[in-house]
Amino acid sequence: MPVTQPLETPIAYDRIRAVEWQDGHIRLIDQRLLPGKLEHLTLQTLTEAVRAIRDMAVRGAPAIGITAAYAVVLAAHARYTENPANWQAALEPDLRMLAEARPTAVNLRWAVERMRAFCTTLSGDPLPALLAEAQRIHSEDIAANHRMGELGAALIEPGSGVLTHCNTGALATGGYGTALGVVRAAYAAQHLNAVYADETRPWLQGARLTAWELLQEGIPVTLLADSAAALLLKQGRVQWVIVGADRIAANGDVANKIGTYSAAIAARYHGVKFMVVAPTSTVDMATRDGTAIPIEQRTASEVLMAGGTRIAPDGAHAWNPAFDVTPAGLIDAIVTERGVVLQPTGEKMAALMRP
Ligand code: MRU
């Protein structure tokens, strides 16, 4: 299944784009269909974008934020066409609906707030200026990922094995990826002798998406059941566990895909280093610590079924938190585009985020 997107930068292993603006609409890879089918969705309205985010046709904190920024362009254009004198006020309910499409990934709210603030500076047809702002959000994310790739790869000794969880790659971001950007950069620098990926039950982001995008780029990957990770770490095959984040609180606690916390506990127990890679758009200094991060609960059917087939008996209930929180104390490094925070604390996060 070839990747059709053009090579946009000279950076190695950077060919996949999950979100694009094309001919006045948003074009998304429909991530629900991967790896079986590579199909694109065309979104013409903000309501369609909200549905795509809720249903996880597009997912991953930065990719959700970028989709939201483009959705604001579509909605602002529609509201301006309806009534040029009142488009900013008419846009407000759209922005609220968009910001609430998923609760945990703070990049969504961050992108909506940045676009809302930009709207207040505009007069006349907002489309060209808003589109330029959304494209800036998109290209800044890619640049941040390239920078984090360099910074994170520099922490990895040649000859290392790494374990990653969920999908944090090009599919989850503007391009290249956060944790998977570090994997890409470390592989390009020939620092890696093995890349392991948790399958990431229940939605299988690791098995379906991480394995797909690494293989598209020619990077070998070995999948394992999430429950096999502790044994992998015990056997010394991995020197770093590398994950992304959906929200980083002011004290350095990290919300990420369910299973990240177990991986961090297992890493600490076995003396394996634990790295979180996320742009500063994922850092929420207004959230004091991990206990204040809202955790999305998703439908029971994601747990009760696999690949469209019911795997649990009728009558079984399911608990399906989509994210968990890893305390700052279990994290060795938070890598952002502004720099690396080793052994994160509130003071170090505040220094990183200081303008
Ligand atoms: O539910 P998802 O697939 O949107 O969750 C994504 C994750 O948890 C990723 O690990 C996180 O967003 C980092 S993406 C660069």
Short mmCIF file of C-alpha atoms and ligand atoms in Angstrom, two decimals:
data_model
loop_
_atom_site.label_atom_id
_atom_site.label_comp_id
_atom_site.label_asym_id
_atom_site.label_seq_id
_atom_site.Cartn_x
_atom_site.Cartn_y
_atom_site.Cartn_z
CA MET A 1 0.00 0.00 0.00
CA PRO A 2 2.03 3.04 -1.15
CA VAL A 3 2.07 6.33 0.71
CA THR A 4 0.87 8.97 -1.72
CA GLN A 5 1.94 12.14 0.04
CA PRO A 6 4.90 13.98 -1.49
CA LEU A 7 8.27 14.29 0.19
CA GLU A 8 8.01 17.76 1.73
CA THR A 9 11.25 18.03 3.67
CA PRO A 10 14.73 16.55 3.45
CA ILE A 11 14.30 14.93 6.89
CA ALA A 12 14.58 11.12 6.69
CA TYR A 13 11.50 8.97 7.28
CA ASP A 14 9.04 11.87 7.00
CA ARG A 15 6.58 11.12 4.22
CA ILE A 16 3.19 10.61 5.90
CA ARG A 17 0.65 13.39 6.50
CA ALA A 18 -2.56 12.50 8.40
CA VAL A 19 -4.16 15.96 8.06
CA GLU A 20 -3.98 18.28 5.06
CA TRP A 21 -5.73 21.39 3.79
CA GLN A 22 -6.61 20.82 0.18
CA ASP A 23 -8.74 22.91 -2.22
CA GLY A 24 -10.78 24.57 0.53
CA HIS A 25 -11.43 21.52 2.67
CA ILE A 26 -9.75 19.24 5.24
CA ARG A 27 -8.37 15.94 3.95
CA LEU A 28 -7.77 13.24 6.57
CA ILE A 29 -6.43 9.72 6.45
CA ASP A 30 -9.30 7.71 7.92
CA GLN A 31 -7.39 6.03 10.75
CA ARG A 32 -10.29 3.71 11.60
CA LEU A 33 -9.59 1.77 8.40
CA LEU A 34 -5.83 1.30 8.73
CA PRO A 35 -3.93 -0.89 8.11
CA GLY A 36 -6.42 -2.68 5.85
CA LYS A 37 -7.32 0.35 3.73
CA LEU A 38 -5.64 3.71 3.11
CA GLU A 39 -8.61 5.98 2.44
CA HIS A 40 -9.11 9.70 2.86
CA LEU A 41 -12.05 11.63 4.27
CA THR A 42 -13.00 15.07 2.99
CA LEU A 43 -14.44 17.44 5.61
CA GLN A 44 -16.38 20.49 4.45
CA THR A 45 -17.80 21.70 7.79
CA LEU A 46 -16.88 22.10 11.46
CA THR A 47 -19.63 19.60 12.38
CA GLU A 48 -17.98 16.98 10.17
CA ALA A 49 -14.65 17.73 11.85
CA VAL A 50 -16.19 17.31 15.33
CA ARG A 51 -17.57 13.93 14.24
CA ALA A 52 -14.21 12.86 12.80
CA ILE A 53 -12.46 13.76 16.08
CA ARG A 54 -15.09 12.05 18.30
CA ASP A 55 -15.16 8.91 16.15
CA MET A 56 -11.34 8.83 15.94
CA ALA A 57 -11.07 9.04 12.17
CA VAL A 58 -8.35 11.48 13.27
CA ARG A 59 -6.71 10.98 16.67
CA GLY A 60 -3.53 11.81 18.57
CA ALA A 61 -3.37 15.05 20.53
CA PRO A 62 -1.49 17.29 18.03
CA ALA A 63 -3.37 15.94 14.98
CA ILE A 64 -6.67 16.66 16.73
CA GLY A 65 -5.51 20.23 17.44
CA ILE A 66 -4.45 20.82 13.83
CA THR A 67 -7.74 19.41 12.50
CA ALA A 68 -9.56 21.74 14.89
CA ALA A 69 -7.61 24.76 13.65
CA TYR A 70 -8.60 23.98 10.04
CA ALA A 71 -12.20 23.37 11.22
CA VAL A 72 -12.28 26.91 12.62
CA VAL A 73 -11.33 28.17 9.13
CA LEU A 74 -14.29 26.29 7.61
CA ALA A 75 -16.72 27.51 10.29
CA ALA A 76 -15.56 31.13 10.24
CA HIS A 77 -15.91 31.23 6.46
CA ALA A 78 -19.45 29.80 6.72
CA ARG A 79 -20.47 32.27 9.47
CA TYR A 80 -18.98 35.22 7.56
CA THR A 81 -20.86 34.18 4.40
CA GLU A 82 -24.13 34.02 6.39
CA ASN A 83 -23.66 37.43 8.05
CA PRO A 84 -20.44 39.44 7.60
CA ALA A 85 -21.42 41.83 10.42
CA ASN A 86 -21.78 39.19 13.12
CA TRP A 87 -19.55 36.25 12.23
CA GLN A 88 -17.36 36.31 15.36
CA ALA A 89 -20.34 36.04 17.75
CA ALA A 90 -22.02 33.41 15.57
CA LEU A 91 -18.82 31.36 15.66
CA GLU A 92 -18.77 31.03 19.48
CA PRO A 93 -21.11 27.98 19.78
CA ASP A 94 -19.10 26.26 17.03
CA LEU A 95 -15.86 26.85 18.96
CA ARG A 96 -17.40 25.49 22.17
CA MET A 97 -18.65 22.34 20.43
CA LEU A 98 -15.25 21.82 18.79
CA ALA A 99 -13.29 22.28 22.05
CA GLU A 100 -15.48 19.64 23.74
CA ALA A 101 -15.14 16.97 21.04
CA ARG A 102 -12.63 15.04 23.21
CA PRO A 103 -11.76 15.99 26.79
CA THR A 104 -8.21 14.82 27.62
CA ALA A 105 -5.94 16.03 24.80
CA VAL A 106 -5.30 19.67 25.68
CA ASN A 107 -3.95 20.46 22.20
CA LEU A 108 -7.57 20.59 21.02
CA ARG A 109 -8.50 23.36 23.46
CA TRP A 110 -5.12 25.05 22.88
CA ALA A 111 -5.69 25.22 19.11
CA VAL A 112 -9.28 26.45 19.47
CA GLU A 113 -8.19 29.17 21.91
CA ARG A 114 -5.35 30.29 19.61
CA MET A 115 -7.75 30.49 16.65
CA ARG A 116 -10.40 32.28 18.78
CA ALA A 117 -7.87 34.89 19.90
CA PHE A 118 -6.73 35.38 16.30
CA CYS A 119 -10.37 35.89 15.15
CA THR A 120 -10.68 38.92 17.42
CA THR A 121 -7.89 40.67 15.49
CA LEU A 122 -9.60 40.31 12.08
CA SER A 123 -11.92 42.44 9.99
CA GLY A 124 -13.33 41.66 6.55
CA ASP A 125 -13.28 38.15 5.09
CA PRO A 126 -11.44 36.08 7.72
CA LEU A 127 -10.64 33.13 5.47
CA PRO A 128 -7.14 34.00 4.17
CA ALA A 129 -5.75 35.12 7.53
CA LEU A 130 -7.31 32.24 9.47
CA LEU A 131 -6.07 29.72 6.95
CA ALA A 132 -2.56 31.14 7.27
CA GLU A 133 -2.81 30.85 11.07
CA ALA A 134 -4.00 27.22 10.89
CA GLN A 135 -1.17 26.43 8.48
CA ARG A 136 1.27 28.06 10.94
CA ILE A 137 -0.05 25.81 13.74
CA HIS A 138 0.47 22.84 11.41
CA SER A 139 3.98 23.73 10.28
CA GLU A 140 5.07 24.72 13.82
CA ASP A 141 4.01 21.27 14.98
CA ILE A 142 6.09 19.55 12.31
CA ALA A 143 9.10 21.74 13.13
CA ALA A 144 8.66 20.99 16.86
CA ASN A 145 8.59 17.28 16.09
CA HIS A 146 11.82 17.50 14.07
CA ARG A 147 13.51 19.36 16.94
CA MET A 148 12.22 16.90 19.57
CA GLY A 149 13.43 14.06 17.37
CA GLU A 150 16.97 15.45 17.52
CA LEU A 151 16.84 16.16 21.27
CA GLY A 152 15.33 12.78 22.16
CA ALA A 153 17.61 10.76 19.88
CA ALA A 154 20.64 12.39 21.53
CA LEU A 155 19.60 10.74 24.83
CA ILE A 156 19.68 7.25 23.32
CA GLU A 157 22.96 5.31 23.31
CA PRO A 158 23.87 3.53 20.06
CA GLY A 159 22.85 -0.14 20.17
CA SER A 160 19.70 0.51 22.24
CA GLY A 161 16.30 -1.10 22.09
CA VAL A 162 13.19 1.03 22.64
CA LEU A 163 9.58 0.30 23.53
CA THR A 164 6.77 2.64 22.54
CA HIS A 165 3.07 2.67 23.40
CA CYS A 166 0.04 3.83 21.39
CA ASN A 167 0.66 5.78 18.17
CA THR A 168 2.58 9.03 18.45
CA GLY A 169 3.79 9.26 14.88
CA ALA A 170 2.92 11.13 11.73
CA LEU A 171 -0.62 9.83 12.09
CA ALA A 172 -0.99 11.44 15.53
CA THR A 173 0.59 14.81 14.70
CA GLY A 174 1.17 17.33 11.92
CA GLY A 175 3.87 14.97 10.65
CA TYR A 176 6.93 12.97 11.81
CA GLY A 177 5.60 12.41 15.34
CA THR A 178 6.56 13.02 18.94
CA ALA A 179 7.79 9.79 20.57
CA LEU A 180 7.83 8.15 17.15
CA GLY A 181 9.73 11.20 15.83
CA VAL A 182 12.44 10.34 18.37
CA VAL A 183 12.32 6.74 17.14
CA ARG A 184 12.61 7.96 13.53
CA ALA A 185 15.56 10.24 14.36
CA ALA A 186 17.33 7.61 16.49
CA TYR A 187 16.85 5.01 13.74
CA ALA A 188 18.21 7.43 11.12
CA ALA A 189 21.23 8.03 13.38
CA GLN A 190 21.70 4.24 13.63
CA HIS A 191 21.26 4.28 17.41
CA LEU A 192 18.57 1.59 17.50
CA ASN A 193 18.91 -2.15 17.29
CA ALA A 194 15.23 -2.85 18.00
CA VAL A 195 11.90 -1.01 18.05
CA TYR A 196 9.14 -2.68 20.07
CA ALA A 197 5.54 -1.44 20.03
CA ASP A 198 2.76 -2.36 22.45
CA GLU A 199 -0.38 -3.35 20.54
CA THR A 200 -2.33 -0.89 22.77
CA ARG A 201 -5.64 -2.50 23.62
CA PRO A 202 -8.47 -1.74 23.20
CA TRP A 203 -8.24 0.46 20.08
CA LEU A 204 -4.96 -1.10 18.90
CA GLN A 205 -3.18 2.12 17.91
CA GLY A 206 0.15 0.29 18.27
CA ALA A 207 -0.74 -2.77 16.20
CA ARG A 208 -2.76 -0.95 13.55
CA LEU A 209 -1.09 2.46 13.25
CA THR A 210 2.43 2.47 14.70
CA ALA A 211 3.33 -0.78 12.95
CA TRP A 212 1.78 0.52 9.70
CA GLU A 213 3.59 3.83 9.64
CA LEU A 214 6.99 2.42 10.67
CA LEU A 215 6.77 -0.26 7.98
CA GLN A 216 5.71 2.37 5.40
CA GLU A 217 9.03 4.08 6.16
CA GLY A 218 11.04 0.84 6.15
CA ILE A 219 11.69 0.84 9.93
CA PRO A 220 11.44 -2.68 11.37
CA VAL A 221 9.06 -3.07 14.31
CA THR A 222 8.20 -5.91 16.70
CA LEU A 223 4.71 -5.91 18.24
CA LEU A 224 3.85 -7.30 21.63
CA ALA A 225 0.74 -7.63 23.76
CA ASP A 226 0.65 -4.82 26.34
CA SER A 227 0.86 -7.46 29.07
CA ALA A 228 4.20 -8.74 27.66
CA ALA A 229 5.96 -5.39 28.20
CA ALA A 230 7.14 -6.07 31.77
CA LEU A 231 8.85 -9.30 30.68
CA LEU A 232 10.49 -7.52 27.74
CA LEU A 233 11.92 -4.92 30.13
CA LYS A 234 13.02 -7.58 32.61
CA GLN A 235 14.99 -9.30 29.84
CA GLY A 236 17.04 -6.15 29.22
CA ARG A 237 16.06 -5.82 25.57
CA VAL A 238 15.01 -2.19 25.98
CA GLN A 239 16.95 0.79 27.35
CA TRP A 240 14.22 3.44 26.90
CA VAL A 241 10.43 3.39 26.98
CA ILE A 242 9.35 6.36 24.82
CA VAL A 243 5.78 7.69 24.83
CA GLY A 244 3.83 10.79 23.86
CA ALA A 245 1.37 12.80 25.94
CA ASP A 246 -2.15 14.10 25.71
CA ARG A 247 -1.69 16.57 28.54
CA ILE A 248 1.21 17.44 30.82
CA ALA A 249 0.21 19.10 34.09
CA ALA A 250 2.13 21.94 35.74
CA ASN A 251 3.92 19.52 38.08
CA GLY A 252 5.09 17.24 35.23
CA ASP A 253 2.41 14.51 35.63
CA VAL A 254 1.55 13.12 32.19
CA ALA A 255 -1.81 11.91 30.85
CA ASN A 256 -1.35 9.51 27.96
CA LYS A 257 -2.94 6.44 26.40
CA ILE A 258 -4.19 3.84 28.86
CA GLY A 259 -1.34 1.48 29.67
CA THR A 260 1.35 4.18 29.79
CA TYR A 261 1.27 4.19 33.60
CA SER A 262 1.83 0.40 33.78
CA ALA A 263 4.73 0.74 31.34
CA ALA A 264 6.27 3.49 33.51
CA ILE A 265 5.96 1.40 36.67
CA ALA A 266 7.53 -1.60 34.92
CA ALA A 267 10.31 0.59 33.53
CA ARG A 268 11.22 2.01 36.93
CA TYR A 269 11.12 -1.45 38.56
CA HIS A 270 13.51 -2.83 35.95
CA GLY A 271 15.83 0.19 35.78
CA VAL A 272 14.75 1.14 32.25
CA LYS A 273 14.60 4.86 31.41
CA PHE A 274 11.22 6.47 30.64
CA MET A 275 10.94 9.36 28.16
CA VAL A 276 7.86 11.51 27.37
CA VAL A 277 7.98 13.47 24.12
CA ALA A 278 5.45 16.26 23.54
CA PRO A 279 5.34 19.81 22.16
CA THR A 280 4.69 22.66 24.60
CA SER A 281 1.14 22.88 23.15
CA THR A 282 0.53 19.71 25.23
CA VAL A 283 1.71 21.37 28.47
CA ASP A 284 -1.20 22.76 30.49
CA MET A 285 0.16 25.00 33.23
CA ALA A 286 -3.44 25.73 34.30
CA THR A 287 -3.81 22.09 35.40
CA ARG A 288 -2.07 21.76 38.77
CA ASP A 289 -1.37 18.02 38.66
CA GLY A 290 -2.57 14.78 37.13
CA THR A 291 -5.58 14.43 39.44
CA ALA A 292 -7.14 17.48 37.72
CA ILE A 293 -6.86 16.05 34.19
CA PRO A 294 -10.23 14.86 32.82
CA ILE A 295 -9.97 11.24 31.65
CA GLU A 296 -12.10 10.30 28.68
CA GLN A 297 -14.26 7.20 29.19
CA ARG A 298 -15.05 5.50 25.90
CA THR A 299 -17.72 3.03 24.90
CA ALA A 300 -17.71 -0.45 26.46
CA SER A 301 -17.89 -2.03 23.02
CA GLU A 302 -14.19 -1.16 22.40
CA VAL A 303 -13.32 -3.62 25.19
CA LEU A 304 -16.08 -6.17 24.62
CA MET A 305 -15.24 -6.49 20.92
CA ALA A 306 -12.08 -6.91 18.83
CA GLY A 307 -11.89 -6.35 15.09
CA GLY A 308 -15.68 -6.04 14.87
CA THR A 309 -16.26 -9.41 16.63
CA ARG A 310 -17.75 -9.78 20.09
CA ILE A 311 -15.16 -11.47 22.35
CA ALA A 312 -16.95 -11.26 25.73
CA PRO A 313 -20.11 -13.07 26.80
CA ASP A 314 -23.40 -11.20 26.67
CA GLY A 315 -24.01 -9.56 30.03
CA ALA A 316 -20.32 -8.72 30.76
CA HIS A 317 -19.71 -5.08 31.63
CA ALA A 318 -16.59 -3.15 30.63
CA TRP A 319 -14.58 -0.25 32.09
CA ASN A 320 -12.83 1.72 29.35
CA PRO A 321 -10.77 4.73 30.46
CA ALA A 322 -8.93 5.94 27.34
CA PHE A 323 -6.03 7.52 29.25
CA ASP A 324 -4.12 7.21 32.51
CA VAL A 325 -1.77 9.53 34.38
CA THR A 326 1.91 8.77 34.94
CA PRO A 327 3.28 10.67 37.94
CA ALA A 328 6.23 12.96 37.27
CA GLY A 329 8.33 10.88 39.70
CA LEU A 330 8.35 7.94 37.25
CA ILE A 331 9.58 10.06 34.32
CA ASP A 332 13.28 10.45 33.50
CA ALA A 333 12.93 12.99 30.69
CA ILE A 334 10.24 15.19 29.17
CA VAL A 335 11.40 16.23 25.70
CA THR A 336 9.80 19.35 24.20
CA GLU A 337 10.78 21.60 21.30
CA ARG A 338 12.02 24.14 23.87
CA GLY A 339 14.36 21.65 25.53
CA VAL A 340 14.62 18.56 27.71
CA VAL A 341 13.43 18.48 31.32
CA LEU A 342 15.20 15.74 33.26
CA GLN A 343 13.41 14.36 36.35
CA PRO A 344 10.52 16.81 35.92
CA THR A 345 9.21 18.92 38.81
CA GLY A 346 6.85 21.89 39.01
CA GLU A 347 9.79 24.31 39.20
CA LYS A 348 11.47 22.84 36.11
CA MET A 349 8.19 22.86 34.14
CA ALA A 350 7.60 26.51 35.11
CA ALA A 351 11.12 27.43 33.95
CA LEU A 352 10.55 25.61 30.64
CA MET A 353 7.24 27.38 30.00
CA ARG A 354 8.36 30.87 31.06
CA PRO A 355 7.95 33.16 28.01
O1 MRU B 1 -7.00 8.10 21.85
P1 MRU B 1 -5.88 8.58 20.96
O2 MRU B 1 -5.46 7.58 19.95
O3 MRU B 1 -6.17 9.94 20.41
O4 MRU B 1 -4.67 8.74 21.97
C1 MRU B 1 -3.42 9.16 21.50
C2 MRU B 1 -2.36 9.04 22.52
O5 MRU B 1 -2.58 8.77 23.66
C3 MRU B 1 -1.00 9.37 22.09
O6 MRU B 1 -0.09 8.56 22.74
C4 MRU B 1 -0.80 10.86 22.45
O7 MRU B 1 -1.84 11.62 21.89
C5 MRU B 1 0.39 11.42 21.94
S1 MRU B 1 0.19 11.68 20.24
C6 MRU B 1 1.57 12.44 19.66
#
